Amino acid sequence: MTGTVKSSRSQTYAAYLFAHFTGTEGRPTDEQVYFALSRDGVHWTDMRNDGDPALVSTVGERGVRDPFLIRAHDGSRIYLLATDLSIYHRGGWKNGGAKTNGSTDIVIWETTDLVHWSEPRLVDVASGIPGVCFAWAPEACWDEERGRYIVYWATGSHEDNVNGDYQNMYYATTEDFVTFTDPVKWIDRDSYCIDTTMIHADDGWWYRASGDGQITIERTRNPYATSLAPNARLETGDGVDSWAYVGSLASIFGDERLSGGYLEGPELFRLNDSDVRVVDGRAMRYGLMCDQYRLGLGYLPFRSASLASADRADWDAAADVDLGALKKRHGGILPITEAEYRAAMEAFSR
């Protein structure tokens, strides 16, 4: 049995597409979009060699990081969102001003078949934020109840900030990835919050994992609820109209090397039914990838039977996952059909 998407065009998922960048920042090709494919979520095949990206940004800063994939709610197309940033073209992190005068745009591609992609376009999501410094790490979720997409990203602002570090998360909504509402501050904590990933799980709850000094896991019934307390643990609501703290990767596994000091770029995704592993009697239905940026080792994968649980037994360190030879930095994973898998393999493999 394979996973099935709930949309007006029901499709059966049999594989995955991973969009990522390589992030060494020494060449203009490092901060572009690379693809990898997998039939089982365990064994990944790189579509391109190092230095040969699948998609190249010719707009804005002429480089992209943090690519994220989302399928349209009606199944008609797939969108790819990315950070408009090139550390290479800026001359490095220290001298390039990326954290003070970065782009307020995100870069968007779209495709109907994973083979033919639109030209990249810029969408300004963050210029309305007072004192805005940048817009990084965009992701999106479809809100079935309200009929719109929630798009969220990290922005730095010393003016629009309350609790400590100036890097916080914001969201806007859109129905078409062309017109966006005004940004709303979503997370403001005393530690930096530089990226968040969110999923609407099978139990009806929304879950998110944030790089905020930890990899903090929370849940809610209302994804628009704001978290403006200094620390996630201070959120006292029950999750009905607030975000409720579940735990952190470090607390769940009892390992401080799984904190935000070592990991960033968390990415939640639902495993296809045929790829769900049963570990000690618990079905691991969700994947969570985290970028080991401090160690420069690419992604560290996990599985979870219940995102609502901080019980170690509901989590698995997915040591069997082989991500391939190419280092993968802060990307997104999308379940795809068998036909899409074959098309992408033929179009992009080298």
mmCIF file of C-alpha atoms in Angstrom:
data_model
loop_
_atom_site.group_PDB
_atom_site.id
_atom_site.type_symbol
_atom_site.label_atom_id
_atom_site.label_comp_id
_atom_site.label_asym_id
_atom_site.label_seq_id
_atom_site.Cartn_x
_atom_site.Cartn_y
_atom_site.Cartn_z
ATOM 1 C CA MET A 1 0.000 0.000 0.000
ATOM 2 C CA THR A 2 1.323 3.430 -0.907
ATOM 3 C CA GLY A 3 0.443 6.887 0.335
ATOM 4 C CA THR A 4 -2.497 8.763 -1.180
ATOM 5 C CA VAL A 5 -2.965 12.520 -1.325
ATOM 6 C CA LYS A 6 -6.351 13.962 -0.347
ATOM 7 C CA SER A 7 -7.165 16.357 -3.183
ATOM 8 C CA SER A 8 -9.553 16.772 -6.083
ATOM 9 C CA ARG A 9 -7.087 14.685 -8.100
ATOM 10 C CA SER A 10 -6.399 11.640 -5.974
ATOM 11 C CA GLN A 11 -2.892 10.320 -6.566
ATOM 12 C CA THR A 12 -0.915 7.425 -5.161
ATOM 13 C CA TYR A 13 2.580 8.228 -3.905
ATOM 14 C CA ALA A 14 5.373 5.729 -4.431
ATOM 15 C CA ALA A 15 8.594 7.728 -4.071
ATOM 16 C CA TYR A 16 10.138 11.031 -2.920
ATOM 17 C CA LEU A 17 11.855 14.071 -4.395
ATOM 18 C CA PHE A 18 14.448 15.875 -2.247
ATOM 19 C CA ALA A 19 15.354 19.457 -3.228
ATOM 20 C CA HIS A 20 18.418 20.877 -1.502
ATOM 21 C CA PHE A 21 21.526 22.990 -1.911
ATOM 22 C CA THR A 22 25.107 21.953 -1.161
ATOM 23 C CA GLY A 23 26.141 25.011 0.809
ATOM 24 C CA THR A 24 29.906 25.053 0.592
ATOM 25 C CA GLU A 25 29.525 28.600 -0.813
ATOM 26 C CA GLY A 26 32.841 28.548 -2.662
ATOM 27 C CA ARG A 27 31.263 28.526 -6.137
ATOM 28 C CA PRO A 28 28.125 30.076 -7.659
ATOM 29 C CA THR A 29 26.741 26.553 -8.233
ATOM 30 C CA ASP A 30 26.818 25.675 -4.515
ATOM 31 C CA GLU A 31 23.811 27.871 -3.723
ATOM 32 C CA GLN A 32 21.412 26.523 -6.325
ATOM 33 C CA VAL A 33 18.816 23.717 -6.413
ATOM 34 C CA TYR A 34 19.866 20.070 -6.560
ATOM 35 C CA PHE A 35 17.521 17.062 -6.728
ATOM 36 C CA ALA A 36 17.727 13.566 -5.270
ATOM 37 C CA LEU A 37 15.193 10.751 -5.679
ATOM 38 C CA SER A 38 14.223 7.801 -3.501
ATOM 39 C CA ARG A 39 11.687 4.998 -3.802
ATOM 40 C CA ASP A 40 11.675 4.173 -0.090
ATOM 41 C CA GLY A 41 12.874 7.228 1.819
ATOM 42 C CA VAL A 42 16.009 5.285 2.804
ATOM 43 C CA HIS A 43 18.168 4.990 -0.313
ATOM 44 C CA TRP A 44 18.667 8.267 -2.182
ATOM 45 C CA THR A 45 20.087 8.816 -5.672
ATOM 46 C CA ASP A 46 21.594 12.168 -6.608
ATOM 47 C CA MET A 47 20.250 13.480 -9.902
ATOM 48 C CA ARG A 48 23.216 15.739 -10.566
ATOM 49 C CA ASN A 49 26.905 15.802 -9.780
ATOM 50 C CA ASP A 50 28.436 18.432 -7.543
ATOM 51 C CA GLY A 51 28.603 21.723 -9.433
ATOM 52 C CA ASP A 52 25.775 20.805 -11.833
ATOM 53 C CA PRO A 53 22.478 21.994 -10.255
ATOM 54 C CA ALA A 54 19.041 21.088 -11.584
ATOM 55 C CA LEU A 55 17.667 24.628 -11.259
ATOM 56 C CA VAL A 56 19.621 27.892 -11.277
ATOM 57 C CA SER A 57 18.333 31.249 -10.073
ATOM 58 C CA THR A 58 18.889 34.115 -12.508
ATOM 59 C CA VAL A 59 16.948 36.649 -10.403
ATOM 60 C CA GLY A 60 17.644 38.665 -7.280
ATOM 61 C CA GLU A 61 20.954 37.649 -5.723
ATOM 62 C CA ARG A 62 21.437 34.934 -8.375
ATOM 63 C CA GLY A 63 21.673 32.242 -5.738
ATOM 64 C CA VAL A 64 19.171 30.288 -3.661
ATOM 65 C CA ARG A 65 19.268 28.373 -0.401
ATOM 66 C CA ASP A 66 16.752 26.377 1.659
ATOM 67 C CA PRO A 67 14.547 25.076 -1.203
ATOM 68 C CA PHE A 68 11.142 23.733 -0.166
ATOM 69 C CA LEU A 69 8.606 21.766 -2.238
ATOM 70 C CA ILE A 70 4.822 21.882 -1.861
ATOM 71 C CA ARG A 71 2.152 20.297 -4.024
ATOM 72 C CA ALA A 72 -0.829 22.478 -4.917
ATOM 73 C CA HIS A 73 -3.961 21.506 -2.998
ATOM 74 C CA ASP A 74 -5.715 20.457 -6.220
ATOM 75 C CA GLY A 75 -2.720 18.444 -7.431
ATOM 76 C CA SER A 76 -2.317 20.626 -10.531
ATOM 77 C CA ARG A 77 1.285 21.713 -9.921
ATOM 78 C CA ILE A 78 4.211 21.772 -7.547
ATOM 79 C CA TYR A 79 5.775 24.934 -6.185
ATOM 80 C CA LEU A 80 9.394 25.324 -5.119
ATOM 81 C CA LEU A 81 10.136 28.155 -2.664
ATOM 82 C CA ALA A 82 13.668 29.239 -1.769
ATOM 83 C CA THR A 83 15.714 31.900 -0.004
ATOM 84 C CA ASP A 84 17.018 34.627 -2.300
ATOM 85 C CA LEU A 85 20.618 34.660 -1.079
ATOM 86 C CA SER A 86 24.098 34.100 -2.478
ATOM 87 C CA ILE A 87 26.907 34.190 0.049
ATOM 88 C CA TYR A 88 29.282 33.530 -2.851
ATOM 89 C CA HIS A 89 28.243 36.671 -4.739
ATOM 90 C CA ARG A 90 28.215 38.685 -1.492
ATOM 91 C CA GLY A 91 31.817 37.744 -0.802
ATOM 92 C CA GLY A 92 31.217 35.719 2.350
ATOM 93 C CA TRP A 93 29.189 35.925 5.534
ATOM 94 C CA LYS A 94 31.419 38.435 7.323
ATOM 95 C CA ASN A 95 31.773 40.968 4.544
ATOM 96 C CA GLY A 96 28.587 40.527 2.535
ATOM 97 C CA GLY A 97 25.997 42.083 4.849
ATOM 98 C CA ALA A 98 23.592 39.163 4.456
ATOM 99 C CA LYS A 99 22.348 39.524 8.047
ATOM 100 C CA THR A 100 21.800 43.277 7.866
ATOM 101 C CA ASN A 101 20.667 44.160 4.341
ATOM 102 C CA GLY A 102 19.479 40.905 2.829
ATOM 103 C CA SER A 103 16.721 40.327 0.302
ATOM 104 C CA THR A 104 13.090 40.614 1.450
ATOM 105 C CA ASP A 105 12.023 38.426 -1.484
ATOM 106 C CA ILE A 106 11.639 34.695 -1.823
ATOM 107 C CA VAL A 107 12.254 32.868 -5.104
ATOM 108 C CA ILE A 108 9.471 30.704 -6.580
ATOM 109 C CA TRP A 109 9.473 28.131 -9.376
ATOM 110 C CA GLU A 110 6.528 25.971 -10.407
ATOM 111 C CA THR A 111 5.991 22.857 -12.515
ATOM 112 C CA THR A 112 3.149 20.600 -13.606
ATOM 113 C CA ASP A 113 5.278 17.520 -14.309
ATOM 114 C CA LEU A 114 8.670 17.859 -12.477
ATOM 115 C CA VAL A 115 10.320 18.072 -15.908
ATOM 116 C CA HIS A 116 9.389 21.502 -17.225
ATOM 117 C CA TRP A 117 9.873 24.317 -14.714
ATOM 118 C CA SER A 118 8.863 27.954 -14.945
ATOM 119 C CA GLU A 119 11.447 30.685 -14.878
ATOM 120 C CA PRO A 120 12.244 31.725 -11.293
ATOM 121 C CA ARG A 121 10.360 34.766 -9.990
ATOM 122 C CA LEU A 122 10.724 36.987 -6.956
ATOM 123 C CA VAL A 123 7.941 37.665 -4.474
ATOM 124 C CA ASP A 124 8.392 40.281 -1.764
ATOM 125 C CA VAL A 125 7.063 38.870 1.514
ATOM 126 C CA ALA A 126 8.946 40.825 4.176
ATOM 127 C CA SER A 127 9.522 44.475 3.200
ATOM 128 C CA GLY A 128 6.528 45.525 5.321
ATOM 129 C CA ILE A 129 8.262 44.404 8.527
ATOM 130 C CA PRO A 130 9.800 47.392 10.382
ATOM 131 C CA GLY A 131 13.585 47.256 10.349
ATOM 132 C CA VAL A 132 13.632 44.125 8.183
ATOM 133 C CA CYS A 133 17.076 42.639 7.523
ATOM 134 C CA PHE A 134 16.257 39.552 5.426
ATOM 135 C CA ALA A 135 13.728 36.831 4.576
ATOM 136 C CA TRP A 136 15.120 33.306 4.873
ATOM 137 C CA ALA A 137 14.034 29.652 4.796
ATOM 138 C CA PRO A 138 10.474 29.885 3.391
ATOM 139 C CA GLU A 139 8.072 26.961 3.710
ATOM 140 C CA ALA A 140 4.338 26.572 3.178
ATOM 141 C CA CYS A 141 1.356 24.424 4.211
ATOM 142 C CA TRP A 142 -2.137 24.159 2.751
ATOM 143 C CA ASP A 143 -4.933 25.122 5.143
ATOM 144 C CA GLU A 144 -7.907 23.072 3.966
ATOM 145 C CA GLU A 145 -10.340 24.692 6.379
ATOM 146 C CA ARG A 146 -9.664 28.257 5.203
ATOM 147 C CA GLY A 147 -8.739 27.447 1.614
ATOM 148 C CA ARG A 148 -5.331 29.115 1.556
ATOM 149 C CA TYR A 149 -1.636 28.465 1.976
ATOM 150 C CA ILE A 150 0.284 29.527 5.067
ATOM 151 C CA VAL A 151 3.754 30.674 4.025
ATOM 152 C CA TYR A 152 6.296 31.211 6.801
ATOM 153 C CA TRP A 153 9.923 32.285 6.946
ATOM 154 C CA ALA A 154 12.607 33.767 9.202
ATOM 155 C CA THR A 155 13.231 37.506 9.314
ATOM 156 C CA GLY A 156 15.780 39.548 11.230
ATOM 157 C CA SER A 157 14.614 42.858 12.707
ATOM 158 C CA HIS A 158 15.933 44.833 15.671
ATOM 159 C CA GLU A 159 12.865 47.087 15.587
ATOM 160 C CA ASP A 160 10.098 44.486 15.448
ATOM 161 C CA ASN A 161 11.499 42.346 18.254
ATOM 162 C CA VAL A 162 10.674 41.795 21.934
ATOM 163 C CA ASN A 163 12.377 38.730 23.368
ATOM 164 C CA GLY A 164 16.129 38.769 22.896
ATOM 165 C CA ASP A 165 17.573 37.620 19.586
ATOM 166 C CA TYR A 166 16.466 39.648 16.564
ATOM 167 C CA GLN A 167 15.772 36.622 14.336
ATOM 168 C CA ASN A 168 12.116 35.572 14.452
ATOM 169 C CA MET A 169 9.530 33.726 12.364
ATOM 170 C CA TYR A 170 6.742 35.398 10.355
ATOM 171 C CA TYR A 171 3.869 34.153 8.208
ATOM 172 C CA ALA A 172 1.608 35.414 5.434
ATOM 173 C CA THR A 173 -1.152 33.683 3.491
ATOM 174 C CA THR A 174 -1.741 33.270 -0.221
ATOM 175 C CA GLU A 175 -4.115 31.471 -2.545
ATOM 176 C CA ASP A 176 -1.872 31.493 -5.606
ATOM 177 C CA PHE A 177 1.763 32.203 -4.546
ATOM 178 C CA VAL A 178 1.477 35.524 -6.371
ATOM 179 C CA THR A 179 -0.458 37.764 -3.974
ATOM 180 C CA PHE A 180 0.373 37.574 -0.261
ATOM 181 C CA THR A 181 -1.177 39.107 2.832
ATOM 182 C CA ASP A 182 0.819 41.362 5.137
ATOM 183 C CA PRO A 183 3.343 39.517 7.326
ATOM 184 C CA VAL A 184 2.464 38.539 10.904
ATOM 185 C CA LYS A 185 5.074 37.816 13.573
ATOM 186 C CA TRP A 186 4.616 34.143 14.456
ATOM 187 C CA ILE A 187 7.482 33.253 16.842
ATOM 188 C CA ASP A 188 9.508 35.677 18.983
ATOM 189 C CA ARG A 189 11.792 34.071 21.601
ATOM 190 C CA ASP A 190 14.812 35.038 23.657
ATOM 191 C CA SER A 191 16.973 32.699 21.571
ATOM 192 C CA TYR A 192 17.252 33.044 17.799
ATOM 193 C CA CYS A 193 14.548 31.375 15.704
ATOM 194 C CA ILE A 194 16.006 30.912 12.266
ATOM 195 C CA ASP A 195 13.851 28.212 10.670
ATOM 196 C CA THR A 196 10.631 26.278 11.235
ATOM 197 C CA THR A 197 8.917 23.364 9.518
ATOM 198 C CA MET A 198 5.234 22.479 9.940
ATOM 199 C CA ILE A 199 2.895 19.617 9.057
ATOM 200 C CA HIS A 200 -0.831 18.951 9.476
ATOM 201 C CA ALA A 201 -0.739 15.423 10.865
ATOM 202 C CA ASP A 202 -3.196 12.542 10.573
ATOM 203 C CA ASP A 203 -4.481 13.170 14.120
ATOM 204 C CA GLY A 204 -5.814 16.594 13.087
ATOM 205 C CA TRP A 205 -3.156 18.581 14.960
ATOM 206 C CA TRP A 206 -0.597 20.924 13.434
ATOM 207 C CA TYR A 207 2.986 20.226 14.470
ATOM 208 C CA ARG A 208 6.073 22.321 13.980
ATOM 209 C CA ALA A 209 9.764 21.886 14.689
ATOM 210 C CA SER A 210 11.835 25.053 15.057
ATOM 211 C CA GLY A 211 15.541 25.821 15.164
ATOM 212 C CA ASP A 212 15.412 28.161 18.163
ATOM 213 C CA GLY A 213 18.462 27.178 20.183
ATOM 214 C CA GLN A 214 16.967 23.697 20.317
ATOM 215 C CA ILE A 215 14.982 21.731 17.764
ATOM 216 C CA THR A 216 11.737 22.526 19.557
ATOM 217 C CA ILE A 217 8.588 20.529 18.772
ATOM 218 C CA GLU A 218 5.143 22.040 19.412
ATOM 219 C CA ARG A 219 1.548 21.381 18.416
ATOM 220 C CA THR A 220 -1.691 23.333 17.994
ATOM 221 C CA ARG A 221 -5.204 23.252 16.595
ATOM 222 C CA ASN A 222 -4.720 26.795 15.276
ATOM 223 C CA PRO A 223 -1.620 27.207 13.080
ATOM 224 C CA TYR A 224 -2.053 31.000 13.071
ATOM 225 C CA ALA A 225 -1.542 31.234 16.840
ATOM 226 C CA THR A 226 1.449 33.401 17.731
ATOM 227 C CA SER A 227 4.172 32.446 20.223
ATOM 228 C CA LEU A 228 5.687 35.611 21.657
ATOM 229 C CA ALA A 229 6.928 34.231 24.993
ATOM 230 C CA PRO A 230 10.691 34.153 25.704
ATOM 231 C CA ASN A 231 10.825 30.356 25.789
ATOM 232 C CA ALA A 232 8.652 27.663 24.239
ATOM 233 C CA ARG A 233 8.253 26.017 27.640
ATOM 234 C CA LEU A 234 6.511 29.160 28.889
ATOM 235 C CA GLU A 235 3.596 28.603 26.541
ATOM 236 C CA THR A 236 0.831 27.658 28.949
ATOM 237 C CA GLY A 237 -2.034 27.000 26.543
ATOM 238 C CA ASP A 238 -3.459 23.597 25.780
ATOM 239 C CA GLY A 239 -2.851 23.899 22.049
ATOM 240 C CA VAL A 240 -6.452 24.601 21.117
ATOM 241 C CA ASP A 241 -5.767 28.241 20.240
ATOM 242 C CA SER A 242 -2.089 28.392 21.143
ATOM 243 C CA TRP A 243 1.089 26.386 20.643
ATOM 244 C CA ALA A 244 1.746 23.702 23.257
ATOM 245 C CA TYR A 245 5.293 22.506 23.958
ATOM 246 C CA VAL A 246 5.922 18.812 23.201
ATOM 247 C CA GLY A 247 9.679 18.543 23.682
ATOM 248 C CA SER A 248 12.983 18.977 21.876
ATOM 249 C CA LEU A 249 15.146 16.498 20.016
ATOM 250 C CA ALA A 250 17.821 16.929 22.685
ATOM 251 C CA SER A 251 15.384 16.169 25.520
ATOM 252 C CA ILE A 252 13.755 13.245 23.714
ATOM 253 C CA PHE A 253 17.061 11.547 22.922
ATOM 254 C CA GLY A 254 18.957 12.827 25.973
ATOM 255 C CA ASP A 255 21.719 14.224 23.775
ATOM 256 C CA GLU A 256 22.722 17.907 23.695
ATOM 257 C CA ARG A 257 24.420 17.320 20.343
ATOM 258 C CA LEU A 258 20.867 17.324 18.964
ATOM 259 C CA SER A 259 20.308 20.918 20.099
ATOM 260 C CA GLY A 260 20.141 24.002 17.895
ATOM 261 C CA GLY A 261 23.821 24.544 18.575
ATOM 262 C CA TYR A 262 24.530 21.674 16.193
ATOM 263 C CA LEU A 263 21.377 21.305 14.087
ATOM 264 C CA GLU A 264 19.280 23.629 11.933
ATOM 265 C CA GLY A 265 16.965 23.414 8.934
ATOM 266 C CA PRO A 266 14.461 20.905 10.412
ATOM 267 C CA GLU A 267 12.198 19.321 7.787
ATOM 268 C CA LEU A 268 9.052 17.352 8.665
ATOM 269 C CA PHE A 269 7.386 15.078 6.112
ATOM 270 C CA ARG A 270 4.936 12.198 6.027
ATOM 271 C CA LEU A 271 6.270 8.833 4.922
ATOM 272 C CA ASN A 272 4.401 6.908 2.250
ATOM 273 C CA ASP A 273 2.418 4.025 3.755
ATOM 274 C CA SER A 274 4.657 1.394 2.184
ATOM 275 C CA ASP A 275 7.714 2.977 3.828
ATOM 276 C CA VAL A 276 6.423 3.105 7.396
ATOM 277 C CA ARG A 277 8.840 1.160 9.634
ATOM 278 C CA VAL A 278 7.567 -0.639 12.727
ATOM 279 C CA VAL A 279 10.084 -0.281 15.562
ATOM 280 C CA ASP A 280 9.319 -2.111 18.812
ATOM 281 C CA GLY A 281 5.678 -2.308 17.811
ATOM 282 C CA ARG A 282 5.345 1.385 16.909
ATOM 283 C CA ALA A 283 4.681 2.516 13.339
ATOM 284 C CA MET A 284 7.067 5.329 12.430
ATOM 285 C CA ARG A 285 4.901 7.407 10.096
ATOM 286 C CA TYR A 286 6.760 10.719 10.029
ATOM 287 C CA GLY A 287 10.237 11.754 8.988
ATOM 288 C CA LEU A 288 12.266 14.614 10.435
ATOM 289 C CA MET A 289 15.527 15.722 8.842
ATOM 290 C CA CYS A 290 17.923 18.178 10.510
ATOM 291 C CA ASP A 291 20.933 19.846 8.922
ATOM 292 C CA GLN A 292 24.181 19.257 10.866
ATOM 293 C CA TYR A 293 25.477 22.697 9.931
ATOM 294 C CA ARG A 294 27.953 22.990 12.823
ATOM 295 C CA LEU A 295 29.714 19.769 11.839
ATOM 296 C CA GLY A 296 29.304 20.272 8.091
ATOM 297 C CA LEU A 297 27.928 16.748 7.658
ATOM 298 C CA GLY A 298 24.626 17.402 5.876
ATOM 299 C CA TYR A 299 21.356 15.906 7.066
ATOM 300 C CA LEU A 300 20.675 13.768 10.154
ATOM 301 C CA PRO A 301 17.429 11.770 9.768
ATOM 302 C CA PHE A 302 14.848 10.705 12.374
ATOM 303 C CA ARG A 303 11.486 8.942 12.340
ATOM 304 C CA SER A 304 8.520 9.362 14.663
ATOM 305 C CA ALA A 305 5.466 7.266 15.485
ATOM 306 C CA SER A 306 3.762 10.212 17.179
ATOM 307 C CA LEU A 307 4.769 13.841 16.859
ATOM 308 C CA ALA A 308 2.687 14.492 19.982
ATOM 309 C CA SER A 309 4.983 12.290 22.062
ATOM 310 C CA ALA A 310 8.232 13.094 23.869
ATOM 311 C CA ASP A 311 8.631 9.406 24.718
ATOM 312 C CA ARG A 312 11.914 8.086 23.308
ATOM 313 C CA ALA A 313 10.111 4.897 22.248
ATOM 314 C CA ASP A 314 8.078 6.929 19.732
ATOM 315 C CA TRP A 315 11.238 8.176 18.012
ATOM 316 C CA ASP A 316 13.900 6.447 15.954
ATOM 317 C CA ALA A 317 17.346 7.650 14.934
ATOM 318 C CA ALA A 318 17.167 6.556 11.302
ATOM 319 C CA ALA A 319 20.739 5.309 10.970
ATOM 320 C CA ASP A 320 19.834 3.161 7.939
ATOM 321 C CA VAL A 321 19.179 6.159 5.690
ATOM 322 C CA ASP A 322 21.729 6.626 2.887
ATOM 323 C CA LEU A 323 21.441 10.163 1.523
ATOM 324 C CA GLY A 324 23.923 9.617 -1.295
ATOM 325 C CA ALA A 325 27.340 11.071 -1.998
ATOM 326 C CA LEU A 326 26.359 14.709 -2.469
ATOM 327 C CA LYS A 327 26.138 16.727 0.747
ATOM 328 C CA LYS A 328 22.607 17.976 1.308
ATOM 329 C CA ARG A 329 21.940 21.275 3.033
ATOM 330 C CA HIS A 330 18.591 22.647 4.236
ATOM 331 C CA GLY A 331 16.041 21.375 1.724
ATOM 332 C CA GLY A 332 12.589 19.876 1.381
ATOM 333 C CA ILE A 333 11.171 16.411 0.727
ATOM 334 C CA LEU A 334 8.016 15.781 -1.318
ATOM 335 C CA PRO A 335 6.194 12.467 -1.813
ATOM 336 C CA ILE A 336 5.695 11.854 -5.549
ATOM 337 C CA THR A 337 3.961 9.356 -7.838
ATOM 338 C CA GLU A 338 5.637 6.571 -9.771
ATOM 339 C CA ALA A 339 5.077 8.488 -13.016
ATOM 340 C CA GLU A 340 6.664 11.606 -11.513
ATOM 341 C CA TYR A 341 9.601 9.563 -10.266
ATOM 342 C CA ARG A 342 10.255 8.143 -13.730
ATOM 343 C CA ALA A 343 9.877 11.524 -15.403
ATOM 344 C CA ALA A 344 12.250 13.276 -12.995
ATOM 345 C CA MET A 345 14.783 10.460 -13.238
ATOM 346 C CA GLU A 346 14.826 10.697 -17.022
ATOM 347 C CA ALA A 347 14.919 14.498 -17.095
ATOM 348 C CA PHE A 348 17.569 15.212 -14.475
ATOM 349 C CA SER A 349 19.798 12.190 -13.950
ATOM 350 C CA ARG A 350 23.403 12.393 -15.144
#
